Short mmCIF file of C-alpha atoms and ligand atoms in Angstrom, two decimals:
data_model
loop_
_atom_site.label_atom_id
_atom_site.label_comp_id
_atom_site.label_asym_id
_atom_site.label_seq_id
_atom_site.Cartn_x
_atom_site.Cartn_y
_atom_site.Cartn_z
CA UNK N 1 75.86 -14.31 34.84
CA UNK N 2 77.34 -16.88 32.52
CA UNK N 3 74.92 -17.37 29.64
CA UNK N 4 72.83 -20.54 29.90
CA UNK N 5 72.63 -20.48 26.10
CA UNK N 6 76.39 -20.85 25.67
CA UNK N 7 76.32 -23.67 28.24
CA UNK N 8 73.50 -25.33 26.36
CA UNK N 9 75.41 -25.19 23.06
CA UNK N 10 78.40 -26.75 24.82
CA UNK N 11 76.18 -29.52 26.11
CA UNK N 12 74.83 -30.17 22.62
CA UNK N 13 78.39 -30.53 21.32
CA UNK N 14 79.29 -32.85 24.18
CA UNK N 15 76.41 -35.18 23.38
CA UNK N 16 77.45 -35.54 19.72
CA UNK N 17 81.24 -35.50 20.28
CA UNK N 18 81.68 -39.27 20.58
CA UNK N 19 80.04 -40.03 17.24
CA UNK N 20 82.93 -40.73 14.88
CA UNK N 21 80.69 -42.00 12.08
CA UNK N 22 81.18 -40.83 8.51
CA UNK N 23 84.26 -39.90 6.52
CA UNK N 24 85.98 -36.63 5.67
CA UNK N 25 85.55 -35.67 2.01
CA UNK N 26 88.11 -37.63 0.03
CA UNK N 27 87.66 -36.29 -3.48
CA UNK N 28 89.37 -33.00 -2.66
CA UNK N 29 92.85 -34.11 -1.44
CA UNK N 30 93.37 -31.09 0.80
CA UNK N 31 90.06 -31.74 2.60
CA UNK N 32 91.04 -35.38 3.20
CA UNK N 33 93.90 -34.03 5.28
CA UNK N 34 91.56 -32.04 7.56
CA UNK N 35 91.41 -32.73 11.30
CA UNK N 36 88.26 -34.89 11.56
CA UNK N 37 87.73 -34.08 15.23
CA UNK N 38 87.08 -30.37 14.84
CA UNK N 39 83.71 -29.56 16.40
CA UNK N 40 82.30 -26.09 16.82
CA UNK N 41 79.03 -24.28 16.91
CA UNK N 42 77.68 -20.72 16.89
CA UNK N 43 74.29 -19.06 17.00
CA UNK N 44 73.71 -15.46 15.91
CA UNK N 45 70.36 -13.94 16.83
CA UNK N 46 68.38 -11.37 14.85
CA UNK N 47 69.47 -8.93 17.55
CA UNK N 48 73.09 -9.60 16.61
CA UNK N 49 74.13 -11.49 19.74
CA UNK N 50 76.48 -14.43 19.10
CA UNK N 51 76.84 -17.53 21.30
CA UNK N 52 79.57 -20.07 20.60
CA UNK N 53 80.86 -23.42 21.79
CA UNK N 54 83.81 -25.61 20.85
CA UNK N 55 85.97 -24.75 17.84
CA UNK N 56 84.08 -21.59 16.98
CA UNK N 57 87.09 -19.73 15.57
CA UNK N 58 88.68 -22.46 13.45
CA UNK N 59 88.53 -21.60 9.77
CA UNK N 60 87.44 -24.08 7.12
CA UNK N 61 86.43 -23.68 3.48
CA UNK N 62 82.82 -22.67 3.01
CA UNK N 63 82.31 -25.08 0.07
CA UNK N 64 78.67 -25.54 -0.82
CA UNK N 65 77.46 -23.20 1.91
CA UNK N 66 78.63 -20.52 -0.52
CA UNK N 67 75.80 -21.55 -2.84
CA UNK N 68 72.85 -19.82 -1.16
CA UNK N 69 74.87 -16.64 -0.67
CA UNK N 70 76.10 -16.65 -4.28
CA UNK N 71 72.47 -17.18 -5.30
CA UNK N 72 71.43 -14.14 -3.24
CA UNK N 73 74.22 -12.12 -4.91
CA UNK N 74 73.17 -13.29 -8.39
CA UNK N 75 69.53 -12.37 -7.73
CA UNK N 76 70.73 -8.96 -6.58
CA UNK N 77 73.06 -8.44 -9.55
CA UNK N 78 70.87 -9.80 -12.34
CA UNK N 79 67.27 -9.88 -11.12
CA UNK N 80 64.90 -12.77 -10.59
CA UNK N 81 63.96 -13.36 -14.25
CA UNK N 82 67.52 -13.71 -15.52
CA UNK N 83 68.49 -16.02 -12.68
CA UNK N 84 65.34 -18.11 -13.09
CA UNK N 85 66.10 -18.56 -16.80
CA UNK N 86 69.40 -20.21 -15.88
CA UNK N 87 68.50 -22.26 -12.81
CA UNK N 88 65.33 -23.78 -11.33
CA UNK N 89 64.04 -24.10 -7.77
CA UNK N 90 63.02 -27.76 -7.61
CA UNK N 91 64.72 -30.28 -5.32
CA UNK N 92 66.73 -32.65 -7.50
CA UNK N 93 66.47 -35.73 -5.30
CA UNK N 94 69.95 -36.57 -6.56
CA UNK N 95 73.48 -36.23 -5.25
CA UNK N 96 75.03 -32.75 -5.21
CA UNK N 97 77.42 -33.54 -8.03
CA UNK N 98 74.90 -34.99 -10.48
CA UNK N 99 74.07 -33.00 -13.58
CA UNK N 100 70.34 -32.91 -12.63
CA UNK N 101 68.98 -30.79 -15.48
CA UNK N 102 65.30 -30.16 -16.21
CA UNK N 103 64.11 -32.09 -19.24
CA UNK N 104 63.10 -29.28 -21.59
CA UNK N 105 64.75 -26.11 -20.41
CA UNK N 106 67.99 -27.91 -19.52
CA UNK N 107 68.27 -25.64 -16.52
CA UNK N 108 69.95 -27.22 -13.49
CA UNK N 109 67.18 -28.14 -11.07
CA UNK N 110 68.26 -25.77 -8.29
CA UNK N 111 71.15 -23.52 -7.21
CA UNK N 112 72.15 -25.72 -4.25
CA UNK N 113 73.59 -28.57 -6.36
CA UNK N 114 76.89 -28.12 -8.21
CA UNK N 115 75.33 -27.70 -11.67
CA UNK N 116 73.02 -24.96 -10.41
CA UNK N 117 75.75 -23.29 -8.41
CA UNK N 118 78.10 -23.24 -11.41
CA UNK N 119 75.33 -21.65 -13.48
CA UNK N 120 74.64 -19.20 -10.66
CA UNK N 121 78.30 -18.25 -10.26
CA UNK N 122 78.57 -17.19 -13.88
CA UNK N 123 75.63 -14.81 -13.39
CA UNK N 124 77.54 -12.79 -10.79
CA UNK N 125 78.35 -9.16 -11.63
CA UNK N 126 77.32 -9.16 -15.32
CA UNK N 127 77.51 -11.05 -18.62
CA UNK N 128 81.15 -10.37 -19.41
CA UNK N 129 82.73 -10.29 -15.97
CA UNK N 130 86.12 -11.88 -15.43
CA UNK N 131 86.96 -14.77 -13.09
CA UNK N 132 88.59 -12.28 -10.73
CA UNK N 133 85.58 -9.94 -10.75
CA UNK N 134 83.10 -12.71 -10.01
CA UNK N 135 85.23 -14.15 -7.25
CA UNK N 136 85.71 -10.71 -5.72
CA UNK N 137 81.95 -10.11 -5.81
CA UNK N 138 81.42 -13.35 -3.87
CA UNK N 139 84.28 -12.68 -1.44
CA UNK N 140 83.27 -9.11 -0.67
CA UNK N 141 79.57 -9.99 -0.35
CA UNK N 142 80.32 -12.88 2.01
CA UNK N 143 82.60 -10.53 3.97
CA UNK N 144 79.80 -7.96 4.28
CA UNK N 145 77.51 -10.68 5.61
CA UNK N 146 80.12 -12.01 8.05
CA UNK N 147 81.14 -8.44 8.96
CA UNK N 148 84.82 -9.25 8.59
CA UNK N 149 87.24 -9.67 5.69
CA UNK N 150 87.13 -13.26 4.45
CA UNK N 151 90.04 -14.75 2.50
CA UNK N 152 90.66 -17.52 0.03
CA UNK N 153 92.20 -20.84 1.10
CA UNK N 154 94.69 -21.19 -1.77
CA UNK N 155 95.68 -24.74 -0.88
CA UNK N 156 92.12 -26.06 -0.85
CA UNK N 157 91.36 -24.19 -4.06
CA UNK N 158 94.44 -25.50 -5.91
CA UNK N 159 93.75 -29.00 -4.63
CA UNK N 160 90.14 -28.98 -5.81
CA UNK N 161 91.00 -27.47 -9.19
CA UNK N 162 93.54 -30.22 -9.79
CA UNK N 163 90.80 -32.83 -9.42
CA UNK N 164 87.81 -30.91 -10.80
CA UNK N 165 86.99 -33.22 -13.71
CA UNK N 166 83.45 -33.78 -12.57
CA UNK N 167 82.60 -30.07 -12.19
CA UNK N 168 84.39 -29.36 -15.48
CA UNK N 169 82.25 -31.92 -17.26
CA UNK N 170 79.12 -30.39 -15.69
CA UNK N 171 80.22 -26.95 -16.92
CA UNK N 172 80.85 -28.30 -20.42
CA UNK N 173 77.37 -29.78 -20.49
CA UNK N 174 75.88 -26.49 -19.28
CA UNK N 175 77.63 -24.65 -22.05
CA UNK N 176 76.54 -27.25 -24.57
CA UNK N 177 72.94 -26.55 -23.57
CA UNK N 178 73.40 -22.79 -23.68
CA UNK N 179 72.87 -22.33 -19.94
CA UNK N 180 76.27 -20.69 -19.51
CA UNK N 181 78.26 -18.64 -22.02
CA UNK N 182 81.61 -18.52 -20.27
CA UNK N 183 84.53 -20.81 -20.88
CA UNK N 184 83.83 -23.89 -18.71
CA UNK N 185 87.34 -23.81 -17.23
CA UNK N 186 86.91 -20.20 -16.17
CA UNK N 187 83.49 -20.80 -14.58
CA UNK N 188 84.77 -23.78 -12.64
CA UNK N 189 87.82 -21.82 -11.54
CA UNK N 190 85.64 -18.98 -10.25
CA UNK N 191 83.14 -21.33 -8.63
CA UNK N 192 85.93 -23.32 -6.95
CA UNK N 193 87.48 -20.12 -5.63
CA UNK N 194 84.07 -19.14 -4.26
CA UNK N 195 83.87 -22.55 -2.50
CA UNK N 196 87.38 -22.08 -1.05
CA UNK N 197 86.62 -18.94 0.95
CA UNK N 198 87.52 -19.51 4.60
CA UNK N 199 84.87 -19.08 7.29
CA UNK N 200 84.25 -19.99 10.92
CA UNK N 201 80.97 -21.16 12.41
CA UNK N 202 80.69 -17.68 13.89
CA UNK N 203 80.80 -16.28 10.34
CA UNK N 204 78.20 -18.76 9.10
CA UNK N 205 75.82 -17.96 11.95
CA UNK N 206 76.19 -14.23 11.31
CA UNK N 207 75.75 -14.61 7.54
CA UNK N 208 72.63 -16.69 8.11
CA UNK N 209 71.24 -14.21 10.62
CA UNK N 210 71.19 -11.51 7.94
CA UNK N 211 69.03 -13.73 5.73
CA UNK N 212 66.53 -14.47 8.50
CA UNK N 213 66.25 -10.82 9.50
CA UNK N 214 64.59 -9.58 6.31
CA UNK N 215 67.99 -9.00 4.70
CA UNK N 216 69.08 -6.52 7.38
CA UNK N 217 72.43 -7.34 8.95
CA UNK N 218 71.78 -7.91 12.66
CA UNK N 219 75.00 -6.22 13.73
CA UNK N 220 75.72 -3.49 11.21
CA UNK N 221 72.08 -2.65 10.50
CA UNK N 222 72.83 -2.52 6.75
CA UNK N 223 70.21 -3.80 4.31
CA UNK N 224 72.50 -6.43 2.73
CA UNK N 225 69.86 -7.98 0.46
CA UNK N 226 66.24 -7.11 -0.24
CA UNK N 227 63.56 -8.94 1.77
CA UNK N 228 62.50 -10.69 -1.45
CA UNK N 229 66.03 -12.01 -2.08
CA UNK N 230 66.36 -13.16 1.54
CA UNK N 231 63.03 -14.98 1.35
CA UNK N 232 63.85 -16.67 -1.95
CA UNK N 233 67.27 -17.79 -0.72
CA UNK N 234 65.82 -19.34 2.45
CA UNK N 235 63.06 -21.02 0.45
CA UNK N 236 65.56 -22.69 -1.87
CA UNK N 237 67.64 -23.77 1.13
CA UNK N 238 64.52 -25.35 2.62
CA UNK N 239 63.68 -27.13 -0.64
CA UNK N 240 67.11 -28.32 -1.68
CA UNK N 241 69.87 -27.30 0.72
CA UNK N 242 70.46 -30.82 1.96
CA UNK N 243 70.51 -32.39 -1.52
CA UNK N 244 68.99 -35.86 -1.72
CA UNK N 245 68.18 -35.82 1.98
CA UNK N 246 66.35 -32.46 1.82
CA UNK N 247 62.94 -34.02 2.55
CA UNK N 248 64.24 -36.12 5.43
CA UNK N 249 66.02 -33.08 6.83
CA UNK N 250 63.06 -30.76 6.59
CA UNK N 251 60.62 -33.18 8.18
CA UNK N 252 63.05 -34.06 10.98
CA UNK N 253 64.68 -30.68 11.67
CA UNK N 254 62.47 -28.14 9.91
CA UNK N 255 65.12 -25.46 9.49
CA UNK N 256 66.28 -24.14 6.07
CA UNK N 257 69.89 -25.30 5.83
CA UNK N 258 72.94 -25.75 3.67
CA UNK N 259 75.84 -28.13 4.10
CA UNK N 260 79.38 -28.08 2.73
CA UNK N 261 81.89 -30.88 2.14
CA UNK N 262 84.43 -29.33 4.50
CA UNK N 263 81.97 -30.22 7.28
CA UNK N 264 80.19 -26.91 7.73
CA UNK N 265 76.45 -26.79 8.21
CA UNK N 266 74.37 -23.61 8.20
CA UNK N 267 70.83 -23.42 9.55
CA UNK N 268 68.75 -20.28 9.12
CA UNK N 269 65.57 -19.97 11.16
CA UNK N 270 63.36 -17.15 9.80
CA UNK N 271 62.89 -14.31 12.25
CA UNK N 272 65.09 -15.95 14.89
CA UNK N 273 68.72 -16.89 14.25
CA UNK N 274 71.51 -18.18 12.07
CA UNK N 275 73.25 -21.34 13.28
CA UNK N 276 76.67 -22.62 12.17
CA UNK N 277 78.13 -26.01 13.02
CA UNK N 278 81.35 -27.63 11.83
CA UNK N 279 82.42 -31.27 12.02
CA UNK N 280 84.25 -32.65 8.97
CA UNK N 281 83.09 -36.29 8.89
CA UNK N 282 80.29 -36.62 6.32
CA UNK N 283 77.47 -39.05 5.64
CA UNK N 284 76.84 -40.57 2.22
CA UNK N 285 74.95 -37.45 1.11
CA UNK N 286 77.96 -35.26 1.89
CA UNK N 287 76.40 -33.74 5.03
CA UNK N 288 78.20 -33.47 8.39
CA UNK N 289 77.24 -36.41 10.64
CA UNK N 290 77.70 -34.66 13.97
CA UNK N 291 76.39 -31.42 12.49
CA UNK N 292 73.10 -33.11 11.65
CA UNK N 293 72.91 -34.62 15.13
CA UNK N 294 73.50 -31.24 16.73
CA UNK N 295 70.65 -29.81 14.67
CA UNK N 296 68.37 -32.67 15.75
CA UNK N 297 69.00 -31.68 19.34
CA UNK N 298 68.52 -27.97 18.71
CA UNK N 299 65.30 -28.46 16.79
CA UNK N 300 63.84 -30.80 19.43
CA UNK N 301 64.98 -28.90 22.52
CA UNK N 302 64.35 -25.38 21.29
CA UNK N 303 61.17 -25.91 19.28
CA UNK N 304 62.87 -24.66 16.14
CA UNK N 305 60.94 -26.75 13.61
CA UNK N 306 59.31 -24.25 11.27
CA UNK N 307 56.21 -26.39 10.87
CA UNK N 308 55.59 -26.54 14.60
CA UNK N 309 52.67 -24.44 15.78
CA UNK N 310 51.17 -23.87 19.18
CA UNK N 311 47.44 -24.18 19.90
CA UNK N 312 47.09 -20.72 21.36
CA UNK N 313 45.02 -19.09 18.66
CA UNK N 314 45.48 -15.38 18.11
CA UNK N 315 46.09 -13.11 21.09
CA UNK N 316 46.10 -9.82 19.19
CA UNK N 317 42.65 -8.77 20.37
CA UNK N 318 43.34 -8.05 24.04
CA UNK N 319 39.88 -6.85 25.05
CA UNK N 320 36.61 -5.36 23.86
CA UNK N 321 34.88 -3.07 26.34
CA UNK N 322 32.05 -0.58 26.25
CA UNK N 323 32.60 2.56 28.33
CA UNK N 324 30.63 5.79 28.35
CA UNK N 325 28.98 4.89 25.07
CA UNK N 326 32.29 4.13 23.39
CA UNK N 327 33.32 0.68 22.18
CA UNK N 328 37.03 0.08 22.83
CA UNK N 329 39.02 -2.52 20.93
CA UNK N 330 42.41 -2.93 22.60
CA UNK N 331 45.08 -4.75 20.58
CA UNK N 332 48.44 -6.15 21.64
CA UNK N 333 51.56 -7.81 20.27
CA UNK N 334 52.45 -8.16 16.60
CA UNK N 335 49.54 -7.70 14.20
CA UNK N 336 49.94 -9.96 11.16
CA UNK N 337 47.30 -11.51 8.90
CA UNK N 338 45.56 -13.70 11.49
CA UNK N 339 45.80 -11.08 14.23
CA UNK N 340 44.19 -8.51 11.94
CA UNK N 341 41.60 -11.11 10.93
CA UNK N 342 40.64 -11.56 14.60
CA UNK N 343 40.21 -7.78 14.86
CA UNK N 344 38.00 -7.67 11.76
CA UNK N 345 35.93 -10.54 13.18
CA UNK N 346 35.46 -8.57 16.42
CA UNK N 347 34.49 -5.49 14.40
CA UNK N 348 31.96 -7.62 12.57
CA UNK N 349 30.53 -8.89 15.87
CA UNK N 350 30.08 -5.35 17.13
CA UNK N 351 26.35 -4.88 17.04
CA UNK N 352 26.36 -1.41 18.56
CA UNK N 353 24.82 0.44 15.70
CA UNK N 354 25.91 3.80 17.00
CA UNK N 355 28.52 5.35 19.17
CA UNK N 356 32.21 5.95 18.88
CA UNK N 357 34.61 3.16 18.20
CA UNK N 358 38.04 3.46 19.80
CA UNK N 359 40.95 1.39 18.53
CA UNK N 360 43.59 1.26 21.24
CA UNK N 361 47.06 0.39 19.89
CA UNK N 362 49.01 1.37 23.00
CA UNK N 363 50.07 -2.23 23.66
CA UNK N 364 50.85 -3.12 20.07
CA UNK N 365 54.50 -3.98 19.27
CA UNK N 366 54.27 -3.77 15.51
CA UNK N 367 51.82 -4.03 12.66
CA UNK N 368 52.89 -5.67 9.40
CA UNK N 369 51.90 -4.11 6.11
CA UNK N 370 49.07 -6.59 5.61
CA UNK N 371 47.92 -6.12 9.22
CA UNK N 372 47.83 -2.38 8.68
CA UNK N 373 45.81 -2.61 5.48
CA UNK N 374 43.28 -4.98 7.02
CA UNK N 375 42.74 -2.92 10.17
CA UNK N 376 42.37 0.31 8.17
CA UNK N 377 39.83 -1.38 5.89
CA UNK N 378 37.80 -2.34 8.98
CA UNK N 379 37.89 1.23 10.24
CA UNK N 380 36.91 2.53 6.81
CA UNK N 381 33.82 0.35 6.83
CA UNK N 382 32.82 1.62 10.27
CA UNK N 383 33.08 5.18 8.96
CA UNK N 384 30.89 4.22 5.99
CA UNK N 385 28.36 2.92 8.52
CA UNK N 386 28.29 6.41 10.00
CA UNK N 387 30.33 5.64 13.12
CA UNK N 388 32.97 7.91 14.55
CA UNK N 389 36.36 6.21 14.70
CA UNK N 390 39.09 7.20 17.16
CA UNK N 391 42.64 5.94 17.24
CA UNK N 392 44.75 5.73 20.40
CA UNK N 393 48.27 5.19 19.14
CA UNK N 394 50.83 6.80 21.46
CA UNK N 395 53.82 5.07 19.81
CA UNK N 396 52.77 5.62 16.20
CA UNK N 397 52.42 1.93 15.36
CA UNK N 398 49.90 2.73 12.62
CA UNK N 399 51.54 5.49 10.62
CA UNK N 400 49.54 7.40 8.03
CA UNK N 401 46.15 5.87 8.94
CA UNK N 402 44.51 6.96 5.69
CA UNK N 403 41.09 5.32 5.47
CA UNK N 404 41.50 4.92 1.74
CA UNK N 405 39.71 8.10 0.74
CA UNK N 406 42.06 10.69 2.17
CA UNK N 407 40.22 10.88 5.48
CA UNK N 408 41.76 9.93 8.80
CA UNK N 409 40.33 8.72 12.10
CA UNK N 410 40.45 11.11 15.03
CA UNK N 411 43.65 10.53 16.97
CA UNK N 412 43.23 10.76 20.70
CA UNK N 413 46.37 11.66 22.59
CA UNK N 414 47.70 9.86 25.61
CA UNK N 415 48.15 6.31 26.61
CA UNK N 416 45.24 4.11 27.42
CA UNK N 417 47.28 1.41 29.14
CA UNK N 418 45.41 -0.66 31.67
CA UNK N 419 42.16 -0.68 29.80
N1 LIG V 1 83.47 -27.36 -4.03
C1 LIG V 1 82.70 -28.54 -3.81
C2 LIG V 1 82.34 -29.19 -5.14
O1 LIG V 1 82.01 -28.52 -6.03
C3 LIG V 1 81.47 -28.21 -3.03
C4 LIG V 1 80.58 -29.40 -2.82
C5 LIG V 1 79.88 -29.40 -1.49
O2 LIG V 1 80.28 -28.75 -0.55
N2 LIG V 1 78.88 -30.23 -1.38
O3 LIG V 1 82.38 -30.37 -5.31
#
């Protein structure tokens, strides 16, 4: 069977193809020479499957889409406190190349604008790292995320460095305020090299998929960043990834994202997929015109808006039945906070003052840490009430069911499916 998903992506591209609005970035001469008609798209799922359409294997410079990944690397290398001291997490509401510093701390407002990304770049590796070491850290980390060796586009890099007055002046101001220690020329050189790493939309989708999968690479299985770093990176993308149109973007599309002036656009949908689109013509904010349109379609058609919720309530509590003097609570699906809350509410409603309580987990897919703690607390309280508690957990979804005092519920073997 030919995948309907690949066909769908192709259809999305076809519906945006005729829009020739916007302009290719002109302030970097080499980018002005780019083919404006390039159009490609890729989706990488948390299971590591990749779907592509259009120019999915054409390389372009990553530009500002390097910023969230460099931020993740800096958090990993230096820790949250050190990074936070140098750069904030507030949307700037200003263009990507404005200085946008906080009034008192003089920190750049966030790591997605140039000032914040320059400050972030100089945190890579360690305090006295060289330009080459910092660039190599970015290049090798991006390569790990893309699961292939990424290279520098020398022409784009040389071209941008020749016209980098604005970023140089930002770096000088950052040094003036003590936000960076390095020589401004060196920081801008390293940052510009980081922006000039060549990627495809397939790479972007794969890199994004690692962030939305708790930091575990969906193809290699490697833990590439901690869950905390992945979460923070996505949060900053949601708040500021689309610069001065971040609010408009998040209300309309609802997917954490980052754009680059070469026309790339990365979307990262937590728990689901990474999405890469490329189309070089940009709007006045510096975001890809057709890329944005493609994301509008995806968000609408596929229900990808993060703020969208369905009125189904919780389905974790599958059934409550009384059999042979035993009260059975059968759970199903993924047990998170609200699922566990519905279980605790059912426990609370159980007015049987005596008798054995059986918790049947045979249809449960997974229990999050908070779900586990809440369910165990419910069981502990039943035990305190003098009830016998039995667990049916053939797949071990509730490992180490310590009731908090070193005692464990009775585990009954066998599956109870069908109850
Ligand atoms: N290298 C570019 C710059 O610093 C990146 C900007 C962007 O992609 N928005 O100006």
